[in-house]
mmCIF file of C-alpha atoms in Angstrom:
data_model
loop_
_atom_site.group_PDB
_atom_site.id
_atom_site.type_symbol
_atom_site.label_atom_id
_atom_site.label_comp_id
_atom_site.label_asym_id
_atom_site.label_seq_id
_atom_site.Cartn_x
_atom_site.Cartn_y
_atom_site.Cartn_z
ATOM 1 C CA UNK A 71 33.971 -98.622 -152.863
ATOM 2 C CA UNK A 72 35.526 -95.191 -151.372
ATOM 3 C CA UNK A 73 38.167 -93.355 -152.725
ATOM 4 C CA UNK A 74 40.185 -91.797 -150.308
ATOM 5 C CA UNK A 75 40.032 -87.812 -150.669
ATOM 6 C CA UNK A 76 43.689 -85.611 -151.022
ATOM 7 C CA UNK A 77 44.465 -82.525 -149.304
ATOM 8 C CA UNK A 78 45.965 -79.718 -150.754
ATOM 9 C CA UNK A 79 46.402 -76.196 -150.334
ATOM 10 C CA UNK A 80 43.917 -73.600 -151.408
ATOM 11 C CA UNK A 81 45.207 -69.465 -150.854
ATOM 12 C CA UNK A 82 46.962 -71.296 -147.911
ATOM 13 C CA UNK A 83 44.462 -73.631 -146.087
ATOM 14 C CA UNK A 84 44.068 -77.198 -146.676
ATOM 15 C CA UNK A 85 41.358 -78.166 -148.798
ATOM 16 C CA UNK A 86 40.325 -81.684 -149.468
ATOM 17 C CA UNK A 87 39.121 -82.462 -153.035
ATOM 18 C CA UNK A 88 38.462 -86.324 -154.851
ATOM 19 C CA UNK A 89 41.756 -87.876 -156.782
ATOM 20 C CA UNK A 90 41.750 -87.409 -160.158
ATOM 21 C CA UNK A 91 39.761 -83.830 -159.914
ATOM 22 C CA UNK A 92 40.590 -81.294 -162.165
ATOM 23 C CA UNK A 93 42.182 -77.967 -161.676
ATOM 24 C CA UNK A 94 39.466 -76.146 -164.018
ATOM 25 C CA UNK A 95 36.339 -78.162 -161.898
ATOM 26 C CA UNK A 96 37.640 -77.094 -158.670
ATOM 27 C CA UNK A 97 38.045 -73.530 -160.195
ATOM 28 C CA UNK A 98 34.881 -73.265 -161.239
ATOM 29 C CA UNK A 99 33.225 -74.194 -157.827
ATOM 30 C CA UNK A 100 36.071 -72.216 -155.426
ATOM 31 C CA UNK A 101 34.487 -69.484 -157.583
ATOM 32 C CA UNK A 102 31.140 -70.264 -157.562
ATOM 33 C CA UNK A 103 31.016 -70.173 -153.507
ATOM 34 C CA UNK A 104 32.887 -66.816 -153.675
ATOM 35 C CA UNK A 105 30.088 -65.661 -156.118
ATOM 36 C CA UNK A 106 32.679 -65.349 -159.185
ATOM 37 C CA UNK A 107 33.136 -66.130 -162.786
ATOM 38 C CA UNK A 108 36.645 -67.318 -163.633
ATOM 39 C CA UNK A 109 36.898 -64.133 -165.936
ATOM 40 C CA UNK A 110 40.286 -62.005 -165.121
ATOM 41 C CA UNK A 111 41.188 -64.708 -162.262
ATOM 42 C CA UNK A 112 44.794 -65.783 -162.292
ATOM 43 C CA UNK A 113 45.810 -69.664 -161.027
ATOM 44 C CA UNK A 114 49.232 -69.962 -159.405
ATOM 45 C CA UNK A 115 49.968 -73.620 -158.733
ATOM 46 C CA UNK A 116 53.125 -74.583 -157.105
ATOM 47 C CA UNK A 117 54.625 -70.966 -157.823
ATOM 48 C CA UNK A 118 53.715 -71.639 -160.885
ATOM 49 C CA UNK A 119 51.111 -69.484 -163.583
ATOM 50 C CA UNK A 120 48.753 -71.537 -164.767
ATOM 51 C CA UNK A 121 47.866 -70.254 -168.294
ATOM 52 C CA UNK A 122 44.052 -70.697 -168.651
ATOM 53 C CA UNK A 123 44.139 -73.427 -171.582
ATOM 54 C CA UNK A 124 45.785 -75.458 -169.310
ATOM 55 C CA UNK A 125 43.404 -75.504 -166.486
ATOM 56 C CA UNK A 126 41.165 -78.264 -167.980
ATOM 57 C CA UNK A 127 44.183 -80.953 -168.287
ATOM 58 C CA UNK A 128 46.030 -80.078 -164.818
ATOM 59 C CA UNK A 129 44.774 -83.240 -162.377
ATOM 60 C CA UNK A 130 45.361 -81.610 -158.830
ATOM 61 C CA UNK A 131 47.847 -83.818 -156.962
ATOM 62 C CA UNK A 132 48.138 -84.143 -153.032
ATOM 63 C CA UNK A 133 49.760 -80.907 -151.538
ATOM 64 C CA UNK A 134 49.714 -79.404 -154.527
ATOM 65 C CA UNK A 135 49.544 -75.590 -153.673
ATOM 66 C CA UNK A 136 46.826 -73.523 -155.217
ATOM 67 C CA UNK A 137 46.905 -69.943 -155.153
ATOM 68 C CA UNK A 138 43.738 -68.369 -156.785
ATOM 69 C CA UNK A 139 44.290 -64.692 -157.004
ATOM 70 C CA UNK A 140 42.057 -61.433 -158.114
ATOM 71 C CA UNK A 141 42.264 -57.855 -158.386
ATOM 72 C CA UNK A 142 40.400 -55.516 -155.309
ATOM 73 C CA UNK A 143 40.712 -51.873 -154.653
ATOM 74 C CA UNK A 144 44.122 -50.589 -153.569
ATOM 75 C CA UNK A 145 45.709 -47.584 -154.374
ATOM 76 C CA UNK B 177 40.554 -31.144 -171.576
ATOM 77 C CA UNK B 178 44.507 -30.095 -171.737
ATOM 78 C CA UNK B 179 45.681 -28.863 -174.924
ATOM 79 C CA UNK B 180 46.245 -32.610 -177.038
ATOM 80 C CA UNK B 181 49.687 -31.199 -177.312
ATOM 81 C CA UNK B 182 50.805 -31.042 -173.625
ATOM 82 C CA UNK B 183 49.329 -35.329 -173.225
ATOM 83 C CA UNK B 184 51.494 -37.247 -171.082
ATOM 84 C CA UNK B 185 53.197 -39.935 -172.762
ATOM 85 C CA UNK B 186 54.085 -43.202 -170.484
ATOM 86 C CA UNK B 187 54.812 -46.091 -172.306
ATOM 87 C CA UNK B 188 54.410 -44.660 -175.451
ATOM 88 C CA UNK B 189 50.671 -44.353 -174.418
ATOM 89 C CA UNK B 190 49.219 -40.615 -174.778
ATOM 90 C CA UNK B 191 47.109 -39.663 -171.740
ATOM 91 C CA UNK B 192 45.176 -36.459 -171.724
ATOM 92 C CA UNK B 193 44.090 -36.737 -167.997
ATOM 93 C CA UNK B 194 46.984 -36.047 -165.228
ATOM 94 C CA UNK B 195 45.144 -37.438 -162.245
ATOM 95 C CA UNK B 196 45.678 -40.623 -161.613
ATOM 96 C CA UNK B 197 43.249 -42.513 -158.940
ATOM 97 C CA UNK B 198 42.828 -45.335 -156.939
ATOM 98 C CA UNK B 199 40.120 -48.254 -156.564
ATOM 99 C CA UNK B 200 41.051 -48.884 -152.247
ATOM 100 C CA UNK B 201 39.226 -47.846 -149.382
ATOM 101 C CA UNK B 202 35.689 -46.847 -150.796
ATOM 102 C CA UNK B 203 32.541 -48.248 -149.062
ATOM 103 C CA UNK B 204 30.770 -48.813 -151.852
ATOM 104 C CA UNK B 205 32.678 -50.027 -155.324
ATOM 105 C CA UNK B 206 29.741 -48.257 -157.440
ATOM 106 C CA UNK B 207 31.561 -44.947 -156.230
ATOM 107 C CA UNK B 208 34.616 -45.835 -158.684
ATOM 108 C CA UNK B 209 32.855 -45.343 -161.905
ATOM 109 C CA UNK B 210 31.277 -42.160 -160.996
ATOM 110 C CA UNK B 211 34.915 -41.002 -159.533
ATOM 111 C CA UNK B 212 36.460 -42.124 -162.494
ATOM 112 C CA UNK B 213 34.127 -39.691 -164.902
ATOM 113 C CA UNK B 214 34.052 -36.884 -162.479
ATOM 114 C CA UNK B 215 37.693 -36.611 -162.081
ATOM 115 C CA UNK B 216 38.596 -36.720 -165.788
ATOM 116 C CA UNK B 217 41.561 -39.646 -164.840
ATOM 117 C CA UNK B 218 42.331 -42.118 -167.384
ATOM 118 C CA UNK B 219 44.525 -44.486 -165.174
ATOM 119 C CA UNK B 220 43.447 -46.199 -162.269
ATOM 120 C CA UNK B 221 45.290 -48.485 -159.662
ATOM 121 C CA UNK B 222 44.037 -51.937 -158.544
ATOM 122 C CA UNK B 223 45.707 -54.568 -156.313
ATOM 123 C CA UNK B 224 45.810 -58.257 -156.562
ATOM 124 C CA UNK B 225 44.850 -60.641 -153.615
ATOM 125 C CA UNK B 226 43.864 -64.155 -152.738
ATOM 126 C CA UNK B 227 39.787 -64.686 -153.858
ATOM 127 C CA UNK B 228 38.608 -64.390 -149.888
ATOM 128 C CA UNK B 229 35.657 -67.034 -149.812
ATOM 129 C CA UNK B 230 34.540 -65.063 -146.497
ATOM 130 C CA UNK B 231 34.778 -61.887 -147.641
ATOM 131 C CA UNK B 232 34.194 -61.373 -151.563
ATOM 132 C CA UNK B 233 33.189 -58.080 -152.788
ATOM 133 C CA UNK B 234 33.455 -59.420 -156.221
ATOM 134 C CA UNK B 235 36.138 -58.237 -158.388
ATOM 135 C CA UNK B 236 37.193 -54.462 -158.615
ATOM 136 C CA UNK B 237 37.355 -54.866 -162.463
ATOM 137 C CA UNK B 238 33.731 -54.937 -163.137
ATOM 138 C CA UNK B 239 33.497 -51.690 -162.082
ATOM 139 C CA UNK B 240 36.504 -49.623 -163.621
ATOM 140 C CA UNK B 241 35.230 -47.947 -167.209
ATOM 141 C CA UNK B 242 36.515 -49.933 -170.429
ATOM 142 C CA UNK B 243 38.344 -46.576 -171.551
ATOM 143 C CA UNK B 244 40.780 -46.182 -168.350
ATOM 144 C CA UNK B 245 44.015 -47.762 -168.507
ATOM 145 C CA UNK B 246 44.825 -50.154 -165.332
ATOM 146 C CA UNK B 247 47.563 -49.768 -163.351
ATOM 147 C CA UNK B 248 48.009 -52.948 -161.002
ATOM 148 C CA UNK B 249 50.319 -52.379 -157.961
ATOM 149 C CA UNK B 250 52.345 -54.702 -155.874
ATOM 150 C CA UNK B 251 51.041 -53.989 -152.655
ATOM 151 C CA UNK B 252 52.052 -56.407 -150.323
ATOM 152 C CA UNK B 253 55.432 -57.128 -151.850
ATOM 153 C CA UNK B 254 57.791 -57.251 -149.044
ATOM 154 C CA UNK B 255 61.259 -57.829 -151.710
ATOM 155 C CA UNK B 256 61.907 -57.905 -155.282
ATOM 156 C CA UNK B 257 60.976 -61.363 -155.892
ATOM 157 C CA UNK B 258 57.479 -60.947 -154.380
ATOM 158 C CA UNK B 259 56.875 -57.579 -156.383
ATOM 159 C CA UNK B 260 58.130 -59.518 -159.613
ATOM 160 C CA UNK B 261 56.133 -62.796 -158.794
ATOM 161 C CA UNK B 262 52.827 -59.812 -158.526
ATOM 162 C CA UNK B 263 53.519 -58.193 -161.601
ATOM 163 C CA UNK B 264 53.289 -61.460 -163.714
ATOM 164 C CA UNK B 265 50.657 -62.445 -162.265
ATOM 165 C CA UNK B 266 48.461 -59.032 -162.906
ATOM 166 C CA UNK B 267 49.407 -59.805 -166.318
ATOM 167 C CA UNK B 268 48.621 -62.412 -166.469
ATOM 168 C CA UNK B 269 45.143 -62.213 -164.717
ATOM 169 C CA UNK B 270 44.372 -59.612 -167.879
ATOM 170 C CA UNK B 271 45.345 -56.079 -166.217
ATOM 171 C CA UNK B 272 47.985 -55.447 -169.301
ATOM 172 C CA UNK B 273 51.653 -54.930 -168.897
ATOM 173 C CA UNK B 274 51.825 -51.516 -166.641
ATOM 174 C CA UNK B 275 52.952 -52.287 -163.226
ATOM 175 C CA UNK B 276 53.127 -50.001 -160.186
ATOM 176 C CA UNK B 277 55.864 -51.522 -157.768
ATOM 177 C CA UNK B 278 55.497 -50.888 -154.387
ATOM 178 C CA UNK B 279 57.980 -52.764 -152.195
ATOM 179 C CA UNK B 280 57.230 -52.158 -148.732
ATOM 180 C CA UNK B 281 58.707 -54.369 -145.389
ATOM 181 C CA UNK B 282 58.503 -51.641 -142.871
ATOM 182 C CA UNK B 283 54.264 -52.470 -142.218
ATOM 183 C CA UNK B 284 54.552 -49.763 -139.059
ATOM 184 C CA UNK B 285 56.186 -46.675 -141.729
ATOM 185 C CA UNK B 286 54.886 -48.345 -144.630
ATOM 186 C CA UNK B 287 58.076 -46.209 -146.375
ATOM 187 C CA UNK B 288 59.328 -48.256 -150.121
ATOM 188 C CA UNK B 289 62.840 -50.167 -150.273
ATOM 189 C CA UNK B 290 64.699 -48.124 -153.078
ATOM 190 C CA UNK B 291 67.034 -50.771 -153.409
ATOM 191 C CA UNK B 292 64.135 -53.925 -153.907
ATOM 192 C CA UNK B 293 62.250 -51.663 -155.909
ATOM 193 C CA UNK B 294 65.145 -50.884 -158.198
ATOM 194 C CA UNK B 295 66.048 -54.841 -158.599
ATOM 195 C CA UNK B 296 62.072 -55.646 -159.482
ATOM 196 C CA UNK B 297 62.158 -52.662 -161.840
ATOM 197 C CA UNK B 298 65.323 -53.445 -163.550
ATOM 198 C CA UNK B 299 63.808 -57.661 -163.899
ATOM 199 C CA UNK B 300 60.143 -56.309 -165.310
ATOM 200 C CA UNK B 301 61.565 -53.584 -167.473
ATOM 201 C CA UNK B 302 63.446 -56.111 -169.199
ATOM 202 C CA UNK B 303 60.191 -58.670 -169.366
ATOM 203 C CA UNK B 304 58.704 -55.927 -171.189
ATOM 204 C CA UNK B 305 56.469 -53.957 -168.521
ATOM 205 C CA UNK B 306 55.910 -50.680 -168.427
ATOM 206 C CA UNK B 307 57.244 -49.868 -164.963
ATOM 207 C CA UNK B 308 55.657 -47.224 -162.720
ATOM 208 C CA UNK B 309 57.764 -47.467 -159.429
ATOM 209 C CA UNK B 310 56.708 -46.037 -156.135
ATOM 210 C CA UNK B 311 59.668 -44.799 -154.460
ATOM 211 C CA UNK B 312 60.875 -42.386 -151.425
ATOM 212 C CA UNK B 313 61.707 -38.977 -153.224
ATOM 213 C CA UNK B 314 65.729 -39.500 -153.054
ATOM 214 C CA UNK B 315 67.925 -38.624 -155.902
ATOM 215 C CA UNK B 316 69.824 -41.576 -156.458
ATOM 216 C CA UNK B 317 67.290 -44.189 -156.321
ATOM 217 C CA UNK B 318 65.498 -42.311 -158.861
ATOM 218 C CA UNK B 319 68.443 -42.204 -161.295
ATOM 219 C CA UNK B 320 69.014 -46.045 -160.220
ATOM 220 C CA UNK B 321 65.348 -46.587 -161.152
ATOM 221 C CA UNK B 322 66.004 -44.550 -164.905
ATOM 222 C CA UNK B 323 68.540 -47.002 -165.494
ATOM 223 C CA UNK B 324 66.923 -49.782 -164.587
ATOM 224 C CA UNK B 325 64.061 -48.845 -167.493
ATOM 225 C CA UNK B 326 61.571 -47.378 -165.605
ATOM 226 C CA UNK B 327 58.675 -45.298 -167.030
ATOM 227 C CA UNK B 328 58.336 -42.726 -164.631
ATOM 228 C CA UNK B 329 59.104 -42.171 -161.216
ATOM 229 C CA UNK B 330 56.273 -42.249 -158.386
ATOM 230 C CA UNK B 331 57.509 -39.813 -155.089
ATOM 231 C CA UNK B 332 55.821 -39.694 -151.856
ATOM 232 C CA UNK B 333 54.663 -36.452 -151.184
ATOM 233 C CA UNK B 334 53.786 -37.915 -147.384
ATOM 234 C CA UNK B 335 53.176 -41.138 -145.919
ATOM 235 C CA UNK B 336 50.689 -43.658 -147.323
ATOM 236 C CA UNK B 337 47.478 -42.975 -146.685
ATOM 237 C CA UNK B 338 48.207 -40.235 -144.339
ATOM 238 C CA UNK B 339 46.318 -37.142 -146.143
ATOM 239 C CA UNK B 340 49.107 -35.021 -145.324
ATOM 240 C CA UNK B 341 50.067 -33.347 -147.735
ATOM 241 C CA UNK B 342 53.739 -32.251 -149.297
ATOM 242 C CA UNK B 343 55.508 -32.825 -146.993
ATOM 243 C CA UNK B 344 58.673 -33.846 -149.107
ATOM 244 C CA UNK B 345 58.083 -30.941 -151.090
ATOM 245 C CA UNK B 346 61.947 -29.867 -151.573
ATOM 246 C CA UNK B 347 62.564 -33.322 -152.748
ATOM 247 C CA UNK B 348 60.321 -33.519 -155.502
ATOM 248 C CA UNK B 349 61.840 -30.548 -156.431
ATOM 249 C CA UNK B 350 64.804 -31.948 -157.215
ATOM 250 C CA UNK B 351 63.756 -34.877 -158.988
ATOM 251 C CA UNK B 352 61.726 -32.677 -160.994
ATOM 252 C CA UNK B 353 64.835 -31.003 -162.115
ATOM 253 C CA UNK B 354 67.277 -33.612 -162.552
ATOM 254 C CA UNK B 355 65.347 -36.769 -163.382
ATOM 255 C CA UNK B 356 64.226 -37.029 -167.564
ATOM 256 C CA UNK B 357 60.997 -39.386 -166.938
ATOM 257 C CA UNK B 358 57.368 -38.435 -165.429
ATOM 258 C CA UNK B 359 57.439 -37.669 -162.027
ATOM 259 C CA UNK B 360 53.770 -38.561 -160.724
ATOM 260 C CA UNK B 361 53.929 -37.347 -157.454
ATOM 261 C CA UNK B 362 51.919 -40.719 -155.038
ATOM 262 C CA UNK B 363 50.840 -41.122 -151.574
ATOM 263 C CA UNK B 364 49.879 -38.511 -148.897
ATOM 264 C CA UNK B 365 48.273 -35.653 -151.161
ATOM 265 C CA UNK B 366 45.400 -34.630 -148.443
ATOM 266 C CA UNK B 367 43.756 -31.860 -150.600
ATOM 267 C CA UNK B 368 43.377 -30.448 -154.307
ATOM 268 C CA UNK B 369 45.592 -27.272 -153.379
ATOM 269 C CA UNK B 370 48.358 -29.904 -152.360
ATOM 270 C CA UNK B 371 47.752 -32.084 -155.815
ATOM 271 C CA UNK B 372 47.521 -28.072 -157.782
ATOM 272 C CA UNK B 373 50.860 -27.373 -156.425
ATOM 273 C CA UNK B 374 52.742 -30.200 -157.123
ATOM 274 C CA UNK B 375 51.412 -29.865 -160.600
ATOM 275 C CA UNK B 376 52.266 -26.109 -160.412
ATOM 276 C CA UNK B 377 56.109 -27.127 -159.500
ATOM 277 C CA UNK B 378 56.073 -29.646 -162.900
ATOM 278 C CA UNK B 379 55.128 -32.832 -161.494
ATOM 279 C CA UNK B 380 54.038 -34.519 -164.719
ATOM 280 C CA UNK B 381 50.815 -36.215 -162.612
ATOM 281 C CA UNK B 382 49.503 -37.410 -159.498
ATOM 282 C CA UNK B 383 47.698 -40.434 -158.040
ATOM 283 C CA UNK B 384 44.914 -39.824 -155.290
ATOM 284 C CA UNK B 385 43.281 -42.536 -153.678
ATOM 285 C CA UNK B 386 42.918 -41.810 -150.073
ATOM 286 C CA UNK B 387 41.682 -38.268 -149.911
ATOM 287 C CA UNK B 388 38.929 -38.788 -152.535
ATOM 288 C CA UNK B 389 37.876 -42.264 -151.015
ATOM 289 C CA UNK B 390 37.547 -40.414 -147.024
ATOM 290 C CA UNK B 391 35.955 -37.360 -148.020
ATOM 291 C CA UNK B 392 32.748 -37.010 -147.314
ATOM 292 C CA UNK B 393 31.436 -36.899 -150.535
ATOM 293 C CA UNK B 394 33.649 -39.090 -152.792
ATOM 294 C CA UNK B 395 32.629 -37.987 -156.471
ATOM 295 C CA UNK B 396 32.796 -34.064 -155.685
ATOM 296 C CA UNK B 397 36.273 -34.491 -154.223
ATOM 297 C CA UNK B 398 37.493 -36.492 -157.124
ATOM 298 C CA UNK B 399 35.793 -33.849 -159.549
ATOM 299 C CA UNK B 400 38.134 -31.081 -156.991
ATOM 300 C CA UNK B 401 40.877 -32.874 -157.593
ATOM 301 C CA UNK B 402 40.867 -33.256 -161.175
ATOM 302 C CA UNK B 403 40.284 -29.396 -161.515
ATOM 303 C CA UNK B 404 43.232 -28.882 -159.246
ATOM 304 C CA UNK B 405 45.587 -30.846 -161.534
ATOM 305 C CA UNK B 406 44.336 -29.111 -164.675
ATOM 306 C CA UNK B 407 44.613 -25.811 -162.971
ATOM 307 C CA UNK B 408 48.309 -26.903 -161.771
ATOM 308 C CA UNK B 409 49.418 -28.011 -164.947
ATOM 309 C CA UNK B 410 48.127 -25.030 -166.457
ATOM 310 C CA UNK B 411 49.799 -22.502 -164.390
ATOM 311 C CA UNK B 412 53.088 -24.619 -164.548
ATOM 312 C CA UNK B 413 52.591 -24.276 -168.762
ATOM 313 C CA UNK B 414 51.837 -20.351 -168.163
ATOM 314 C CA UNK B 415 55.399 -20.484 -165.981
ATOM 315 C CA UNK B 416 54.730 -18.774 -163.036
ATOM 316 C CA UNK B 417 55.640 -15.117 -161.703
ATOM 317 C CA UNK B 418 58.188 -13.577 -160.526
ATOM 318 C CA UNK B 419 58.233 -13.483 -156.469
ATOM 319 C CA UNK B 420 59.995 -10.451 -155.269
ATOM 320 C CA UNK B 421 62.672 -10.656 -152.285
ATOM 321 C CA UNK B 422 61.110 -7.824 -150.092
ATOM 322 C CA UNK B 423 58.717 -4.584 -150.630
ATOM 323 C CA UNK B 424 55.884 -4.292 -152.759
ATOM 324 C CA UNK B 425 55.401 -3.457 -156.742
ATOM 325 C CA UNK B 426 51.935 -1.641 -157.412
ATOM 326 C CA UNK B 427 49.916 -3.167 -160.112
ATOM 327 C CA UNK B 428 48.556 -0.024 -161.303
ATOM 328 C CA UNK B 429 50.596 2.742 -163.011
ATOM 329 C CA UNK B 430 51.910 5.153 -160.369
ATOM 330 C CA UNK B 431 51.816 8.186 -163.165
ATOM 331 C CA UNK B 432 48.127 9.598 -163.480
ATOM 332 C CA UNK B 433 46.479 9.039 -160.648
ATOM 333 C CA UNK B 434 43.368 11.078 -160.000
ATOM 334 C CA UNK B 435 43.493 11.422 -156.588
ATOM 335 C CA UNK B 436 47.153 13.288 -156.276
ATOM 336 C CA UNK B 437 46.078 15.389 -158.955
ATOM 337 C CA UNK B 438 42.242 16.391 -157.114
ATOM 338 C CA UNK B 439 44.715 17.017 -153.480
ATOM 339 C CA UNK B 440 46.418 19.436 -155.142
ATOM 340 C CA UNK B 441 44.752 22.780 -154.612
ATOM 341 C CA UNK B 442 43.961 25.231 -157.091
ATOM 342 C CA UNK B 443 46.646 28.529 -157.454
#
């Protein structure tokens, strides 16, 4: 039995991720691949802030659109 | 150290360095620490982007000292809206409630919008941030800016990035004069004589990101230009001399000098 996968958007591109996955899981491996911890990382969803104690009950939805945003250099 | 007396207060925050830096443009992010401590600056500028999954050089945070105070900016706000959407989330994202807007649309000038900068000052100022705004050094955008609640005021002194210099020199001037907040002179200082005489003329502090992160060697430039801004705030404090119209005033006493007494001859 497959479960079809959604899309949604990820800092603009289309990602595809299981139903039912979790904002927080997908987080945590987005990060992971970038070589981050989720320490002083901000969530946008939808326009959106997603306050961090709500990342582990937000179910990501199809189109939903993630922003995942950090602080660089810049003057 | 300045004199704990003459600390700059923004925010009701005491700061007893008046060099402000930047975290953009260095080749290696282990620079910033060692900048940071050679320079004697307390706050320190950081921008928020996307988490680049091609192009990660970790976050800029891990390597700005515990003591400093941040400074996010809004770079890459092209309106109000985007600068305001920025600021929340750099507070949100941990950086604290001080806020550098920087509105820019013009990406070939890279010159601020007074009038979105104003609106995104007047929203955040009311949220509760403490509002550093980045502005073109015109009068009545920085009185539109005082009313709007911001902190201080943040005048070019020359294009972004450009090293140039003072080039709106006259300007400052005036803002300096009329205008009651901080005026942190931002943007285009090319050299520590440039950042020493904008302190000199009573600029209350000044950022530096570009000239310290192209010089050659990074750490002794920002060590140059913290001097310069202690020695410019100094000599401001001192209040400087007079400058005379024309001619020339000898230093030394004209009455008693040796050699018009040995021309004379003896009787």
């Amino acid at each position: 039995m497959t479960t079809q996968n959604i899309e949604i958007y990820v800092n603009g591109e289309i990602t595809v991720c299981p139903p039912g996955q979790l904002l927080e899981a997908f987080l945590t491996d987005f990060l992971a691949r970038a070589g981050l911890t989720p320490d002083r990382v901000v969530v946008e969803i939808n326009g959106q802030i997603c306050k961090p104690e709500n990342l582990g009950n937000r179910i990501l939805n199809a189109k939903d659109q993630v922003e995942i945003i950090h602080f660089v250099g810049g003057g | 150290m300045q004199n704990i007396d003459d600390s700059l207060v923004i925010g009701g925050k005491a700061l007893s360095g008046r060099l402000f830096i930047g975290t953009g443009k260095y080749g290696d992010d282990a620079l910033i620490p060692q900048i940071a401590e050679a320079s004697g600056a307390q706050v320190i500028t950081i921008a928020l982007r996307r988490v680049d999954l091609s192009n990660s050089r970790g976050n800029v945070l891990q390597r700005v000292p515990e003591y400093m105070q941040l400074l996010p900016n809004t770079s890459g706000a092209r309106n109000a809206e985007e600068a305001v959407r920025l600021a929340r989330l750099a507070k949100a994202a941990g950086a604290g409630d001080w806020i550098k807007i920087e509105v820019i649309s013009d990406t070939r000038r890279l010159l601020p919008d007074g009038y979105e900068t104003a609106k995104a000052t007047e929203i955040l100022a009311k949220e509760g941030f403490t509002v550093l705004p980045y502005m073109n050094p015109d009068l009545y955008v920085a009185r539109a800016l005082a009313n709007a609640g911001a902190a201080a005021v943040m005048p070019l002194a020359a294009p972004i990035g450009s090293n140039r210099g003072l080039s709106t020199r006259e300007m400052i001037a005036v803002l300096i004069e009329e205008i009651k907040l901080p005026v942190i002179v931002d943007a285009g200082l090319g050299r520590p004589s440039q950042a020493c005489e904008a302190m000199e003329m009573g600029a209350a502090a000044c950022l530096v990101n570009t000239a310290i992160a192209t010089a050659r060697d990074p750490v002794k430039m920002g060590a140059a230009f913290g001097e310069a801004v202690r020695a410019g705030r100094g000599a401001y404090l001192a209040g400087l001399g007079r400058v005379l119209e024309a001619g020339a005033e000898a230093s030394s006493p004209e009455n008693g000098a040796l050699t018009g007494f040995l021309n004379k001859t003896a009787p």
